[in-house]
Each structure stands twice: as C-alpha cells, then as structure tokens.
Coordinates of C-alpha atoms in Angstrom, one line a residue:
M1 CA 0.0 0.0 0.0
K2 CA 1.3 3.5 -0.9
A3 CA 0.4 6.6 1.1
Y4 CA 0.2 9.6 -1.2
D5 CA 0.6 13.0 0.3
G6 CA -0.2 16.5 -0.9
M7 CA -2.5 18.4 -3.2
Y8 CA -1.4 19.7 -6.6
I9 CA -1.8 23.4 -6.1
D10 CA -0.1 26.3 -8.0
G11 CA 2.2 23.9 -9.9
A12 CA 3.5 21.9 -7.0
W13 CA 2.5 19.1 -4.6
R14 CA 1.7 20.9 -1.3
P15 CA 1.0 19.3 2.1
A16 CA -2.7 18.9 2.9
A17 CA -4.2 21.2 5.4
G18 CA -5.7 18.4 7.5
P19 CA -4.5 14.9 8.7
D20 CA -7.4 12.8 7.4
V21 CA -6.9 10.4 4.5
I22 CA -9.1 8.4 2.1
E23 CA -8.4 4.7 1.6
V24 CA -8.4 3.5 -2.0
V25 CA -9.7 0.0 -2.4
N26 CA -9.2 -2.4 -5.3
P27 CA -12.8 -3.5 -6.0
A28 CA -11.6 -6.8 -7.5
D29 CA -10.1 -8.1 -4.3
E30 CA -11.3 -5.6 -1.6
Q31 CA -7.8 -4.8 -0.6
V32 CA -6.6 -1.2 0.3
I33 CA -4.0 -0.3 -2.3
A34 CA -3.3 3.4 -1.3
T35 CA -4.3 6.4 0.7
V36 CA -4.7 10.0 -0.4
P37 CA -5.3 13.1 1.7
A38 CA -8.9 14.1 2.4
G39 CA -9.1 17.7 1.3
T40 CA -10.5 20.4 3.6
V41 CA -12.1 23.8 3.0
E42 CA -8.6 25.3 3.4
D43 CA -7.2 23.1 0.7
V44 CA -10.0 24.1 -1.7
D45 CA -9.5 27.8 -0.9
A46 CA -5.8 27.6 -1.6
A47 CA -6.5 25.8 -5.0
V48 CA -9.1 28.4 -6.0
R49 CA -6.8 31.3 -5.1
A50 CA -4.1 29.8 -7.2
A51 CA -6.4 29.4 -10.1
R52 CA -7.6 33.0 -9.8
A53 CA -4.1 34.3 -9.7
A54 CA -3.1 32.3 -12.8
L55 CA -6.3 33.3 -14.7
P56 CA -5.3 36.7 -16.2
A57 CA -2.1 35.4 -17.8
W58 CA -3.6 32.1 -19.1
A59 CA -6.7 33.9 -20.5
A60 CA -4.4 36.3 -22.3
T61 CA -2.3 33.5 -23.7
P62 CA -2.8 33.3 -27.5
P63 CA -5.0 30.3 -28.5
A64 CA -2.2 28.9 -30.5
E65 CA 0.0 28.7 -27.4
R66 CA -2.8 27.1 -25.4
A67 CA -3.2 24.6 -28.2
A68 CA 0.5 23.8 -28.1
R69 CA 0.3 23.1 -24.4
L70 CA -2.7 20.8 -24.8
A71 CA -0.9 19.0 -27.6
A72 CA 2.1 18.5 -25.2
L73 CA -0.3 17.2 -22.6
R74 CA -1.7 14.7 -25.1
D75 CA 1.8 13.5 -25.9
V76 CA 2.5 12.9 -22.2
L77 CA -0.7 10.9 -21.8
V78 CA 0.3 8.8 -24.8
A79 CA 3.7 8.1 -23.2
R80 CA 2.0 7.1 -20.0
Q81 CA -0.9 5.2 -21.5
D82 CA 0.1 1.9 -20.0
E83 CA 0.5 3.4 -16.5
I84 CA -2.9 5.1 -16.8
A85 CA -4.6 1.9 -17.8
G86 CA -3.0 0.0 -15.0
T87 CA -4.0 2.6 -12.5
V88 CA -7.6 2.5 -13.6
T89 CA -7.6 -1.3 -13.4
A90 CA -6.3 -1.2 -9.9
E91 CA -8.7 1.4 -8.5
L92 CA -11.8 0.8 -10.6
G93 CA -11.5 -2.9 -11.3
S94 CA -11.8 -2.4 -15.1
P95 CA -10.6 -5.2 -17.2
P96 CA -7.1 -4.4 -18.7
K97 CA -8.3 -4.2 -22.3
L98 CA -11.1 -1.8 -21.5
S99 CA -8.7 0.3 -19.4
Q100 CA -6.3 0.5 -22.3
T101 CA -8.7 1.3 -25.1
V102 CA -11.4 3.3 -23.3
H103 CA -10.2 4.6 -20.0
A104 CA -6.8 5.6 -21.3
G105 CA -7.4 5.9 -25.1
V106 CA -10.5 8.1 -25.1
P107 CA -9.0 10.8 -22.9
I108 CA -6.0 10.9 -25.2
A109 CA -8.3 11.4 -28.2
V110 CA -10.3 14.1 -26.5
T111 CA -7.2 16.0 -25.4
G112 CA -6.0 15.9 -28.9
S113 CA -9.3 17.1 -30.3
Y114 CA -9.1 20.2 -28.0
A115 CA -5.5 20.9 -29.0
E116 CA -6.8 21.1 -32.6
L117 CA -9.9 23.1 -31.7
A118 CA -8.1 25.7 -29.6
A119 CA -5.9 26.5 -32.7
T120 CA -8.9 26.9 -35.1
Y121 CA -11.8 28.1 -33.0
A122 CA -13.2 31.6 -33.9
F123 CA -12.8 33.4 -30.6
E124 CA -13.8 36.5 -32.4
E125 CA -16.5 37.1 -35.0
K126 CA -18.0 40.0 -36.9
V127 CA -21.8 40.5 -36.5
G128 CA -22.9 43.6 -38.5
N129 CA -21.1 46.6 -36.9
S130 CA -20.1 44.6 -33.9
T131 CA -17.1 42.4 -33.0
V132 CA -18.3 39.6 -30.7
L133 CA -15.6 38.2 -28.4
H134 CA -15.8 34.7 -26.9
E135 CA -13.8 35.0 -23.7
P136 CA -13.1 32.5 -20.9
V137 CA -15.7 32.3 -18.2
G138 CA -13.1 32.3 -15.4
V139 CA -12.2 29.7 -12.7
V140 CA -13.8 26.3 -13.2
G141 CA -14.7 24.0 -10.4
A142 CA -14.9 20.5 -11.8
I143 CA -16.3 17.6 -9.8
T144 CA -15.9 14.3 -11.5
P145 CA -17.2 10.7 -11.0
W146 CA -15.5 7.4 -10.6
N147 CA -17.0 5.4 -13.5
Y148 CA -14.8 7.0 -16.2
P149 CA -12.3 8.7 -13.9
L150 CA -9.8 10.1 -16.4
H151 CA -12.2 10.7 -19.2
Q152 CA -14.4 12.9 -17.1
I153 CA -11.5 15.0 -15.9
V154 CA -10.3 15.5 -19.4
A155 CA -13.8 16.2 -20.8
K156 CA -13.9 19.2 -18.4
T157 CA -10.3 20.2 -18.1
A158 CA -9.3 20.1 -21.8
P159 CA -12.1 22.5 -23.1
A160 CA -11.7 24.7 -20.1
L161 CA -8.0 25.2 -20.8
A162 CA -8.6 25.6 -24.5
A163 CA -11.1 28.4 -23.6
G164 CA -8.5 30.1 -21.4
C165 CA -10.1 29.2 -18.1
T166 CA -8.2 27.9 -15.1
V167 CA -9.4 24.8 -13.2
V168 CA -9.7 23.1 -9.8
V169 CA -10.6 19.5 -10.0
K170 CA -12.2 17.5 -7.2
P171 CA -12.1 13.8 -8.3
A172 CA -14.2 11.0 -7.0
E173 CA -12.9 9.6 -3.7
D174 CA -13.1 6.0 -5.1
T175 CA -10.7 6.7 -8.0
P176 CA -8.3 9.5 -7.0
L177 CA -5.1 7.8 -8.2
V178 CA -5.5 8.4 -11.9
A179 CA -6.4 12.0 -11.1
R180 CA -3.0 12.4 -9.4
L181 CA -1.4 10.8 -12.4
F182 CA -3.1 13.4 -14.6
A183 CA -1.8 16.2 -12.5
E184 CA 1.7 14.8 -13.0
A185 CA 1.1 14.8 -16.7
V186 CA -0.1 18.4 -16.6
H187 CA 3.0 19.4 -14.8
E188 CA 5.2 17.5 -17.3
S189 CA 3.5 19.2 -20.2
G190 CA 4.6 22.6 -19.2
I191 CA 1.1 24.1 -18.5
P192 CA 1.8 27.1 -16.2
A193 CA 1.5 26.9 -12.4
G194 CA -2.0 27.5 -11.1
V195 CA -3.8 26.8 -14.4
F196 CA -4.7 23.3 -13.2
N197 CA -5.1 22.4 -9.6
L198 CA -6.2 19.1 -7.9
V199 CA -7.8 18.6 -4.5
T200 CA -8.7 15.1 -3.4
G201 CA -11.4 14.7 -0.9
L202 CA -15.0 13.8 0.0
G203 CA -18.0 15.4 -1.7
P204 CA -19.7 16.8 1.3
V205 CA -16.5 18.6 2.4
A206 CA -14.2 19.4 -0.5
G207 CA -16.9 19.2 -3.2
Q208 CA -19.3 21.4 -1.4
A209 CA -16.5 23.9 -0.6
L210 CA -15.7 24.1 -4.3
V211 CA -19.3 24.7 -5.3
E212 CA -19.8 27.4 -2.6
H213 CA -16.5 29.2 -3.1
P214 CA -17.0 32.8 -4.3
G215 CA -13.9 32.5 -6.5
V216 CA -15.4 29.8 -8.7
D217 CA -17.2 31.2 -11.8
L218 CA -18.5 27.9 -13.3
V219 CA -19.2 24.5 -11.7
S220 CA -19.1 21.5 -13.9
F221 CA -20.4 18.3 -12.3
T222 CA -20.9 14.8 -13.6
G223 CA -22.8 12.4 -11.3
S224 CA -26.2 11.5 -10.0
T225 CA -29.3 13.6 -10.7
A226 CA -30.0 14.0 -7.0
V227 CA -26.5 15.5 -6.3
G228 CA -26.8 17.6 -9.5
R229 CA -30.0 19.2 -8.3
R230 CA -28.3 20.3 -5.0
I231 CA -25.2 21.6 -6.8
G232 CA -27.4 23.4 -9.4
A233 CA -29.4 25.1 -6.6
I234 CA -26.3 26.3 -4.8
A235 CA -24.5 27.5 -8.0
T236 CA -27.5 29.3 -9.5
G237 CA -28.3 30.8 -6.2
M238 CA -24.8 32.4 -6.3
V239 CA -25.4 33.4 -10.0
K240 CA -22.7 31.0 -11.2
K241 CA -22.8 29.2 -14.5
V242 CA -23.3 25.5 -14.2
A243 CA -22.9 22.4 -16.4
L244 CA -24.4 19.2 -15.2
E245 CA -24.1 15.8 -16.8
L246 CA -26.4 13.5 -14.8
G247 CA -28.2 10.2 -14.9
G248 CA -29.8 8.2 -17.7
K249 CA -32.2 5.4 -18.5
S250 CA -31.6 5.1 -22.2
A251 CA -33.8 3.2 -24.6
N252 CA -32.5 0.8 -27.3
V253 CA -35.4 0.7 -29.7
I254 CA -35.4 -2.2 -32.2
L255 CA -37.9 -1.5 -34.9
P256 CA -39.5 -4.2 -37.1
G257 CA -37.2 -5.0 -40.0
A258 CA -34.0 -4.4 -38.0
D259 CA -31.2 -7.0 -37.8
L260 CA -32.5 -8.4 -34.6
A261 CA -29.5 -10.6 -33.7
R262 CA -27.0 -7.7 -34.2
A263 CA -29.2 -5.2 -32.4
V264 CA -29.6 -7.4 -29.4
N265 CA -25.9 -8.5 -29.2
V266 CA -24.7 -4.9 -29.5
G267 CA -27.3 -3.8 -27.0
V268 CA -26.2 -6.3 -24.4
A269 CA -22.6 -5.4 -24.9
N270 CA -23.4 -1.8 -24.4
V271 CA -25.1 -2.5 -21.1
M272 CA -22.3 -4.8 -19.8
S273 CA -19.4 -2.5 -20.7
N274 CA -17.7 -1.0 -17.7
S275 CA -19.8 -3.4 -15.6
G276 CA -22.9 -1.3 -16.4
Q277 CA -21.4 1.7 -14.8
T278 CA -22.2 4.0 -17.7
C279 CA -24.7 6.8 -17.5
S280 CA -25.5 6.6 -21.2
A281 CA -26.0 2.8 -21.2
W282 CA -29.0 1.5 -23.2
T283 CA -30.5 -0.3 -20.2
R284 CA -34.0 -0.5 -21.7
M285 CA -34.3 -2.7 -24.8
L286 CA -37.6 -2.1 -26.6
V287 CA -38.7 -5.0 -29.0
H288 CA -41.8 -5.4 -31.1
Q289 CA -44.2 -8.0 -29.6
D290 CA -44.0 -10.2 -32.7
R291 CA -40.2 -10.9 -32.1
Y292 CA -40.1 -10.3 -28.4
D293 CA -39.5 -14.0 -27.3
E294 CA -36.7 -14.3 -29.9
A295 CA -35.0 -11.2 -28.6
V296 CA -35.2 -12.4 -25.0
E297 CA -33.6 -15.7 -25.9
L298 CA -30.8 -13.9 -27.8
A299 CA -30.2 -11.4 -24.9
A300 CA -30.0 -14.2 -22.3
A301 CA -27.5 -16.1 -24.3
A302 CA -25.4 -13.0 -25.0
A303 CA -25.4 -12.0 -21.3
A304 CA -24.2 -15.4 -20.2
K305 CA -21.0 -14.9 -22.2
Y306 CA -20.1 -11.9 -20.0
G307 CA -19.9 -13.7 -16.7
D308 CA -16.0 -13.7 -16.6
R309 CA -15.5 -10.8 -18.9
I310 CA -16.7 -7.8 -16.8
G311 CA -15.1 -6.4 -13.8
P312 CA -16.6 -5.7 -10.3
L313 CA -18.6 -2.7 -9.3
V314 CA -16.7 0.2 -7.7
N315 CA -17.5 -0.5 -4.1
A316 CA -19.6 -2.5 -1.7
A317 CA -22.3 0.1 -1.4
Q318 CA -22.7 0.1 -5.2
R319 CA -22.9 -3.7 -5.3
E320 CA -25.6 -3.7 -2.7
R321 CA -27.5 -1.0 -4.5
V322 CA -27.5 -3.0 -7.7
R323 CA -28.5 -6.2 -5.9
G324 CA -31.4 -4.3 -4.4
Y325 CA -32.7 -3.3 -7.8
I326 CA -32.4 -6.8 -9.0
E327 CA -34.4 -8.1 -6.1
K328 CA -36.9 -5.2 -6.6
G329 CA -37.4 -6.3 -10.3
V330 CA -38.2 -9.9 -9.2
A331 CA -40.6 -8.6 -6.5
E332 CA -42.4 -6.5 -9.0
G333 CA -43.0 -9.4 -11.4
A334 CA -40.2 -9.1 -14.0
R335 CA -38.9 -12.4 -15.2
L336 CA -35.2 -13.1 -14.6
V337 CA -33.7 -14.8 -17.6
A338 CA -30.0 -14.3 -16.9
G339 CA -27.9 -13.5 -13.9
G340 CA -29.4 -12.4 -10.6
P341 CA -28.3 -10.8 -7.3
D342 CA -25.7 -13.4 -6.3
S343 CA -22.0 -12.7 -7.0
P344 CA -20.2 -15.1 -9.4
H345 CA -16.9 -14.6 -7.4
E346 CA -15.8 -15.2 -3.8
K347 CA -14.0 -11.8 -3.6
G348 CA -14.7 -8.4 -5.1
Y349 CA -17.8 -6.3 -5.6
H350 CA -19.1 -8.4 -8.5
V351 CA -22.7 -8.7 -9.7
S352 CA -23.7 -11.2 -12.4
P353 CA -24.7 -9.9 -15.8
T354 CA -28.4 -9.8 -15.5
V355 CA -31.3 -9.7 -18.0
F356 CA -35.0 -9.2 -17.1
A357 CA -37.9 -10.0 -19.4
D358 CA -41.6 -9.1 -19.1
V359 CA -40.7 -5.7 -17.8
T360 CA -43.4 -3.1 -17.9
P361 CA -42.7 0.7 -18.2
Q362 CA -44.0 1.4 -14.7
M363 CA -41.6 -1.0 -12.9
T364 CA -38.8 0.5 -10.9
I365 CA -36.1 -1.2 -13.0
A366 CA -37.6 0.5 -16.1
Q367 CA -37.7 3.9 -14.5
E368 CA -34.6 4.3 -12.2
E369 CA -30.9 4.3 -13.1
I370 CA -29.4 1.1 -11.7
F371 CA -25.8 1.7 -12.7
G372 CA -24.9 -1.9 -13.0
P373 CA -24.9 -4.8 -15.5
V374 CA -28.7 -5.0 -15.6
L375 CA -30.8 -5.0 -18.8
S376 CA -34.6 -4.7 -18.9
I377 CA -36.4 -5.9 -22.0
L378 CA -39.8 -4.3 -22.8
R379 CA -42.3 -5.2 -25.5
Y380 CA -44.2 -2.7 -27.6
A381 CA -47.2 -2.9 -30.0
D382 CA -46.3 -0.3 -32.6
E383 CA -44.0 2.6 -33.2
E384 CA -46.2 5.1 -31.3
D385 CA -46.2 2.7 -28.3
A386 CA -42.4 2.4 -28.6
L387 CA -42.0 6.1 -28.7
R388 CA -44.2 6.5 -25.6
I389 CA -42.1 4.0 -23.7
A390 CA -38.8 5.4 -24.9
N391 CA -39.7 8.9 -23.8
G392 CA -41.5 7.7 -20.6
T393 CA -38.8 8.5 -18.0
V394 CA -37.5 11.6 -16.4
Y395 CA -34.2 11.0 -18.2
G396 CA -33.0 11.8 -21.7
L397 CA -29.2 11.2 -22.1
A398 CA -28.7 8.8 -24.9
G399 CA -30.3 6.0 -26.9
A400 CA -30.2 3.8 -29.9
V401 CA -32.5 3.0 -32.8
W402 CA -32.3 0.0 -35.2
A403 CA -34.2 -0.4 -38.4
G404 CA -33.9 -2.1 -41.8
D405 CA -34.3 1.3 -43.4
E406 CA -31.9 4.0 -42.1
A407 CA -34.4 6.8 -42.9
E408 CA -37.0 5.1 -40.7
A409 CA -34.5 4.9 -37.8
V410 CA -33.6 8.6 -38.2
A411 CA -37.3 9.6 -38.3
F412 CA -37.9 7.8 -35.0
A413 CA -34.7 9.2 -33.4
R414 CA -35.8 12.7 -34.2
R415 CA -38.8 12.2 -31.9
M416 CA -36.8 10.8 -29.0
E417 CA -36.4 13.2 -26.1
T418 CA -32.7 12.5 -25.6
G419 CA -29.4 14.2 -26.2
Q420 CA -27.7 11.5 -28.3
V421 CA -28.9 8.6 -30.4
D422 CA -26.9 5.9 -32.2
I423 CA -28.4 4.8 -35.5
N424 CA -27.9 1.1 -36.4
G425 CA -24.8 0.9 -34.2
G426 CA -23.2 4.3 -35.0
R427 CA -19.7 4.7 -33.6
F428 CA -18.7 7.0 -30.8
N429 CA -17.7 10.4 -32.0
P430 CA -15.5 12.5 -29.6
L431 CA -16.3 15.6 -31.5
A432 CA -20.1 15.3 -31.2
P433 CA -21.8 17.1 -28.3
F434 CA -22.7 14.8 -25.4
G435 CA -25.3 15.8 -22.8
G436 CA -28.9 15.3 -21.8
H437 CA -32.5 16.4 -22.0
K438 CA -34.9 16.6 -19.1
Q439 CA -33.3 15.5 -15.8
S440 CA -30.2 14.1 -17.5
G441 CA -28.4 17.5 -17.3
V442 CA -27.7 21.0 -18.4
G443 CA -25.1 21.8 -21.1
R444 CA -22.9 19.7 -23.4
E445 CA -19.4 18.1 -23.3
L446 CA -17.0 17.3 -26.1
G447 CA -16.2 19.0 -29.4
A448 CA -17.0 22.7 -30.1
H449 CA -20.2 22.6 -28.1
G450 CA -18.2 21.5 -25.1
L451 CA -15.8 24.4 -25.6
T452 CA -18.6 27.0 -25.6
E453 CA -19.7 25.9 -22.1
Y454 CA -16.5 27.6 -20.8
L455 CA -16.9 30.8 -22.8
Q456 CA -18.8 34.0 -22.2
T457 CA -19.5 36.7 -24.8
K458 CA -18.8 40.3 -25.1
S459 CA -19.8 42.6 -28.0
L460 CA -17.9 45.7 -29.2
Q461 CA -19.9 48.1 -31.4
F462 CA -18.2 50.2 -34.1

C-alpha cells in the first residue's frame, strides 16, 4: 500500500491542510491499495486562489499557445498510457483491455481534439457593426465521478484550458489515483502553475466547498441527478454558470425489420461494458411484440458470455444498491432470464450480468438508473407505443434505434427526447456534443459545443 501526500496546487505538490486520509480499495479483491489526503475547506480555498491568480495570464495567452500546451499534454498521456490503464484497473477494477482502449485511449483522443480546436476556433467574429468576443468564463470548479475517472476529468479540463479558463478538480474519492497521475502529466506538459489544480477529498467537504467558493465562476459536475440538483441550486443561487451531466435510463429501440441478432448483441454489450457503470448505457431494450420472445432468448444467451468478462462494481455500497434493484425487479414481477443478485466470485464487488424479461414501463427497474450490468427488455405494440415507452422516464441522455431502413430509424430518433442517439450501431464520436435532455443534465461536453460551455460573450460596437 502506498500513502500519497499533498495536493497539486499552483504547480507543486503541497501538504494537505488536515490529517485525514481516504483509503483507495481495489474492488476486484477488496484490498486497500493506497491512501490519499482528504481535502479540507482550506485546501480548496488555496487551490481556487491559485487558479484565480493564474487566470489573467492564461486567459491572455494566444489560443495557438494554449493549443500547443494541450498537444504537449496529449503526448505525455500517450507516453504514460500503460500506466494510466494499470492505475484505472487497480482502483476501478476495469478489465485491462477496457482500461487501455477506453479509460486511457478516449481521454487521449479528447485532449488531442481540443488541442486542434483551440488552434482553429473563432474566438472573435463579426456580426454587423459589432465584434463579438468569446472569452473564458473564469475559474472552473470540476467535480468528477468514478466510472470513467480520467475521461471525465479530461472532458472538463481540456475544453476549459482551451477556452482560457483555469481549473480546480475534485475527483471522486473512489478513484483519485489516476487524477493524481493526470496532475503529473499536466506538470510535465509545461502548463503554467495555477492553471490546473487538484484537491482530493469527500464530496460533502471538498466538493461542497468548491461549489460554494465565491472565487469559482463555473461549476461542472458529472454524477447523479440527486446531487446535481443540489449543486445546481447552490450554484445558480450564487449566479454561477453551471454544467451538469447527470443520470440516464436510455432506450435501445429495435424496430421491425432491423437485424435483430445484431441489435440485441450490440445492445447487451453496451449495457455490460464497464460493468454497467455508464450513464449513457442502453438499459431498456424495446422490442416489437412479434419478435419479443426471440429477442429475450438472444439477450439471455449473450449476457451469459459476460460472466467472466466484466469487472466488479466500484465498491460494496454500489454492489448492494444494484443487488437491491435486481431483487426489486423480481418482487415487482419481472422475469429473470440471466444472472441475478448473487455474485459469481468469492471476492470483489461483483454482480452477475443480469437480464430481465416481461418488464413493464412502470416498474422500478424500467424507471430508475441502476448503474450496474442489468438490462430490462420491454415489448411494444407499434411505433407510437415504442416512442411513448422510450420517452416515458425523467431522463434523456442517450439511446439507440435499429431499423432495416436508415431513414425510418432517423425519423424515429428525431422524436426521441434525448441528447444523443446511435443509428444502427453508430460509432462513438469524440467531436459530437454529449449531454442530456430533461433531468439528465444541463449543457454539453465534447467538441466545439463542449468548448462553448467555458466561454462568455462580449460585443464591441463600431
């Protein structure tokens, strides 16, 4: 076990203000692998002050120079990709291949995309007799989750730095080690002191202090809708800009005429990826009643193949939460066709890949975000019924539509109340805006739309 010390503030590792530490547990074997300092209000204040002091110079840095620093950061992340992947596997329990390709690979791609965007974005534009300036909003307080620990840091930090903002990150307490590694990469890349700062700590202490700090101009949060509501209320009450990427209960709609086997197999893989700990996972599969039984059989067979291929959930509390939802599904009358609440392993916070059939739209497992490897399959009578079910939750983050005719799938997707829809297995695009409708959030991440979240406008009239 390694005991890490210090917070990354103003370009250096500085001793924490308090003596408390957070234990980092490997969820695969339940062993403590490290400790990190538990940040205090004093630590957050020091980080915000450093960010404010660094803001004028970084905001005035030409975009091309900011782009160069982001490109250097991308290069450092590439050089340390294996270390990043190993760290995520240790603290999240992610299988090594997923850690390498997704947890390490996607942040590298996103960082590179903002290096390019910072060099080409029109920070000034002419509108009639006015020059409109797009300027950095200021100091960003970023609070990130554990499910994609590096990606979520990069998805906030890279556009903020490209915009000319300075940043204080409070990472999730379950996965702080890759956040520290990222701070080392920032330092190595030559990004000036104070532009990026890191404070590890608990949400009710360090996180709340960051949200409430008067020196923070924008709060960007990814996590549960319940916590997002509280953060939004505090931030807007202080007239701060807020960006919230929250929960989801996304629908995977398989229309008649679609390649059923492919749609079901890809849909199951989507839900099982990262052990179901993905806010945009397609956890509701909607199938026409004429092919429903066939789809259920295909899904159960597909899920059975993931028993030894997915990792554990992040901690014991999350495991018990997911087990509780599985038991709730059985109690409310859903039919368990794969998996169940029992763990397939003696150690670790594992839950079996689980599939429910005969799920109705009103059931708890069809309405609430489970955040585990649990798929609910619902039947529909016609397209209007499918649309009603797909739009019938408080969430609207992502989704998928499958059809034999692409135009038919697009027409259906246009009517879905959600922020992102994959058509017939469309690939992930790091330049496309990501974010939700309804209670899935406010604002967008990734690409040019993600950059605009960290900008404010000023107009000069001539």
